[in-house]
Tab-separated table of C-alpha atoms and ligand atoms in Angstrom:
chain	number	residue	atom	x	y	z
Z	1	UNK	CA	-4.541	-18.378	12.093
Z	2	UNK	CA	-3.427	-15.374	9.894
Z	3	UNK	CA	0.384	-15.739	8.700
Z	4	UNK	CA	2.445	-12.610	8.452
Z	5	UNK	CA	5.624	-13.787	7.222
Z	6	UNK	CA	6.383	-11.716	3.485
Z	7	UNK	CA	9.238	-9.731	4.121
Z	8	UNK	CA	9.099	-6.152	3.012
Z	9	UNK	CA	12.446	-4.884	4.288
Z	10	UNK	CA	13.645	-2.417	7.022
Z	11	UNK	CA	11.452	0.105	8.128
Z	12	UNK	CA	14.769	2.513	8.229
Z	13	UNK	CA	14.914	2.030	4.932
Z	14	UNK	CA	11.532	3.610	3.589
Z	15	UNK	CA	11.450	7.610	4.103
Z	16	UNK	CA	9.322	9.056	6.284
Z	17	UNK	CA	6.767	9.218	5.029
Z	18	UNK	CA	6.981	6.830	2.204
Z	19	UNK	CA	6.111	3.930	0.446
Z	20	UNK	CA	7.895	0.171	-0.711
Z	21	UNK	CA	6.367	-2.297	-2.595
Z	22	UNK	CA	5.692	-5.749	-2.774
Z	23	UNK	CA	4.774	-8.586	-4.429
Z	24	UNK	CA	4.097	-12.446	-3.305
Z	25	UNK	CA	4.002	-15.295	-5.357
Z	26	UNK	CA	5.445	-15.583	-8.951
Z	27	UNK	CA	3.672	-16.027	-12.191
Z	28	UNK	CA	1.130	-14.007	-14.127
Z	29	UNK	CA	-0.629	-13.016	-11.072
Z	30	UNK	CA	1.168	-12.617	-8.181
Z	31	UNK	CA	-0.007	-10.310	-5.328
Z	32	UNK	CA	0.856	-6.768	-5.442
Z	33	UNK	CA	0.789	-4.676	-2.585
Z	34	UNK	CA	2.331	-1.782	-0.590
Z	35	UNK	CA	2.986	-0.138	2.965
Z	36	UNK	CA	3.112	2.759	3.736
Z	37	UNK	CA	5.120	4.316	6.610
Z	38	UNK	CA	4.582	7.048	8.324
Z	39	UNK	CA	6.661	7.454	11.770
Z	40	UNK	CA	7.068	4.390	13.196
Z	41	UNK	CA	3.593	3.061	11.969
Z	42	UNK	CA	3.436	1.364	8.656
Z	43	UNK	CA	0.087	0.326	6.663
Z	44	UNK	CA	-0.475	-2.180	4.199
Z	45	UNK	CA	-2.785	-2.502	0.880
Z	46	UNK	CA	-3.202	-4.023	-2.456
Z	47	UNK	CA	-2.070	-1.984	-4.834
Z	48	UNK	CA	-5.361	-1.568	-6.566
Z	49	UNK	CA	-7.169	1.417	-7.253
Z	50	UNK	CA	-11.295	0.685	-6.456
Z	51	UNK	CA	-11.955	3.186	-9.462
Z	52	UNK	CA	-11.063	0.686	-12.450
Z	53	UNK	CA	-8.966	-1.804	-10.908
Z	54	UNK	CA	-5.651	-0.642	-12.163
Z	55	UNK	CA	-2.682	-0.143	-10.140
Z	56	UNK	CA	-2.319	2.474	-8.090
Z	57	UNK	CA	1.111	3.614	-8.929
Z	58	UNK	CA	3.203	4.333	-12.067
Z	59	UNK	CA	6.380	5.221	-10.666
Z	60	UNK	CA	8.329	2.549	-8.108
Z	61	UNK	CA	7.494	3.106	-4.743
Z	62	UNK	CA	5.505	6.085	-4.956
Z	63	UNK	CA	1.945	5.963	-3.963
Z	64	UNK	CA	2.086	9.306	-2.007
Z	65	UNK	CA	0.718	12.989	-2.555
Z	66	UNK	CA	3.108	15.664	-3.088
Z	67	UNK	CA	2.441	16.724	0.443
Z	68	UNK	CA	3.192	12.991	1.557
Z	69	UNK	CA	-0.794	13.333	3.544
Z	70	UNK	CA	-2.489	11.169	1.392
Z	71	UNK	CA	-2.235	7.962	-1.048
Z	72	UNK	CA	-3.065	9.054	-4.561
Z	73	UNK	CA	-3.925	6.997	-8.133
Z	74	UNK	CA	-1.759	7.904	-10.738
Z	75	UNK	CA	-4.542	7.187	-12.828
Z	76	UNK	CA	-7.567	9.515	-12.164
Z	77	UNK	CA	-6.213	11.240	-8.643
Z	78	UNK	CA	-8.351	9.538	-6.202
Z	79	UNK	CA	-7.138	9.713	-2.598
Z	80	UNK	CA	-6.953	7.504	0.019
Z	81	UNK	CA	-6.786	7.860	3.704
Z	82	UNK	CA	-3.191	6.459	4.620
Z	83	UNK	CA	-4.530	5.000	7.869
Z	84	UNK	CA	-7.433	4.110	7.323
Z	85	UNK	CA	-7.546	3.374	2.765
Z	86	UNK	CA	-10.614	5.292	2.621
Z	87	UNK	CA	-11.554	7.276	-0.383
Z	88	UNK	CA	-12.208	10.408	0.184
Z	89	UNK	CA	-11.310	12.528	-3.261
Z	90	UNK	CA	-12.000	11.140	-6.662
Z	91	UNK	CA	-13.738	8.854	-8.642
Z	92	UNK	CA	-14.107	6.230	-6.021
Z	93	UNK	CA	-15.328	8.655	-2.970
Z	94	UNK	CA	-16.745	6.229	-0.281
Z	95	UNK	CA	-14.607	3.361	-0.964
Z	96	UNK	CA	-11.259	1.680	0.420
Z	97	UNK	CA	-8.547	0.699	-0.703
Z	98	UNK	CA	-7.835	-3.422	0.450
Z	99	UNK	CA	-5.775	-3.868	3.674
Z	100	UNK	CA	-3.222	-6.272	3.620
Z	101	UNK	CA	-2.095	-7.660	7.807
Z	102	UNK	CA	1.183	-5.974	8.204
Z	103	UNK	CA	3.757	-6.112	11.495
Z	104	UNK	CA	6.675	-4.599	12.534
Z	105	UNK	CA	9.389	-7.394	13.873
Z	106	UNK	CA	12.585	-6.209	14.956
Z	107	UNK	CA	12.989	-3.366	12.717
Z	108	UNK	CA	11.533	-5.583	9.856
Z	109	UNK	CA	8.357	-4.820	7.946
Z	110	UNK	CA	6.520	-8.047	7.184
Z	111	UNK	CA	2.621	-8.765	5.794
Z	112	UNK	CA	0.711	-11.458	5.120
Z	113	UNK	CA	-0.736	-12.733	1.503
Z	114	UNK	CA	-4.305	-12.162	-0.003
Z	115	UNK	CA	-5.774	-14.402	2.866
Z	116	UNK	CA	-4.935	-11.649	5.422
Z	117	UNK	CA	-6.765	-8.745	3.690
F	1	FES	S1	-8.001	4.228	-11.824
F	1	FES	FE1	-7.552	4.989	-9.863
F	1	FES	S2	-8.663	6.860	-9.722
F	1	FES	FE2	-9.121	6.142	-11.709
């Protein structure tokens, strides 16, 4: 049985649309990730870009296009699919980003680990 029980925060709390990450387990190498929320839906990933394994991001919390339509690398500009973490710009055209199980509880955003991609 998948767990989802990381708590992200509120989904009030994240613009619309925007992003939040987060991170489970402590360490060296913990588990990054982020969601993404757009209306009342909300998608989760690791934040790794397919393209050369970096991070996605390089600001906090900001994994979105100008336009807020698309996840973006800060790296190299690939773009990703919100809904669905496909690639469909950049160096890594054809592949997806890693989904991460994600639920919406009461107002509260929670995923599960690594296990649940
Ligand atoms: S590292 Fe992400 S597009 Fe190049």
């Amino acid at each position: 049985m998948i767990t989802i029980d990381h708590v992200v925060g509120l989904l009030s709390d994240i613009e619309d649309p925007g992003c939040r990450e987060f991170s489970i387990g402590v360490g060296d190498w913990p588990f990054n990730g982020f969601v993404v929320r757009q209306g009342d839906d909300v998608y989760a990933y690791q934040n790794y870009c397919m393209h050369a394994g970096h991070p996605l991001n390089w600001q906090p919390n900001s994994f979105l296009t100008k336009e807020g339509d698309a996840i973006i690398c800060a790296s190299h500009g690939a773009m990703y699919e919100i809904a669905s973490g496909e690639c469909f710009a950049g160096p890594c055209r054809g592949g997806a980003l890693r989904k991460v199980a994600v639920e919406i509880r009461a107002g509260v955003i929670y995923v599960g680990g690594p296990g649940t991609m």
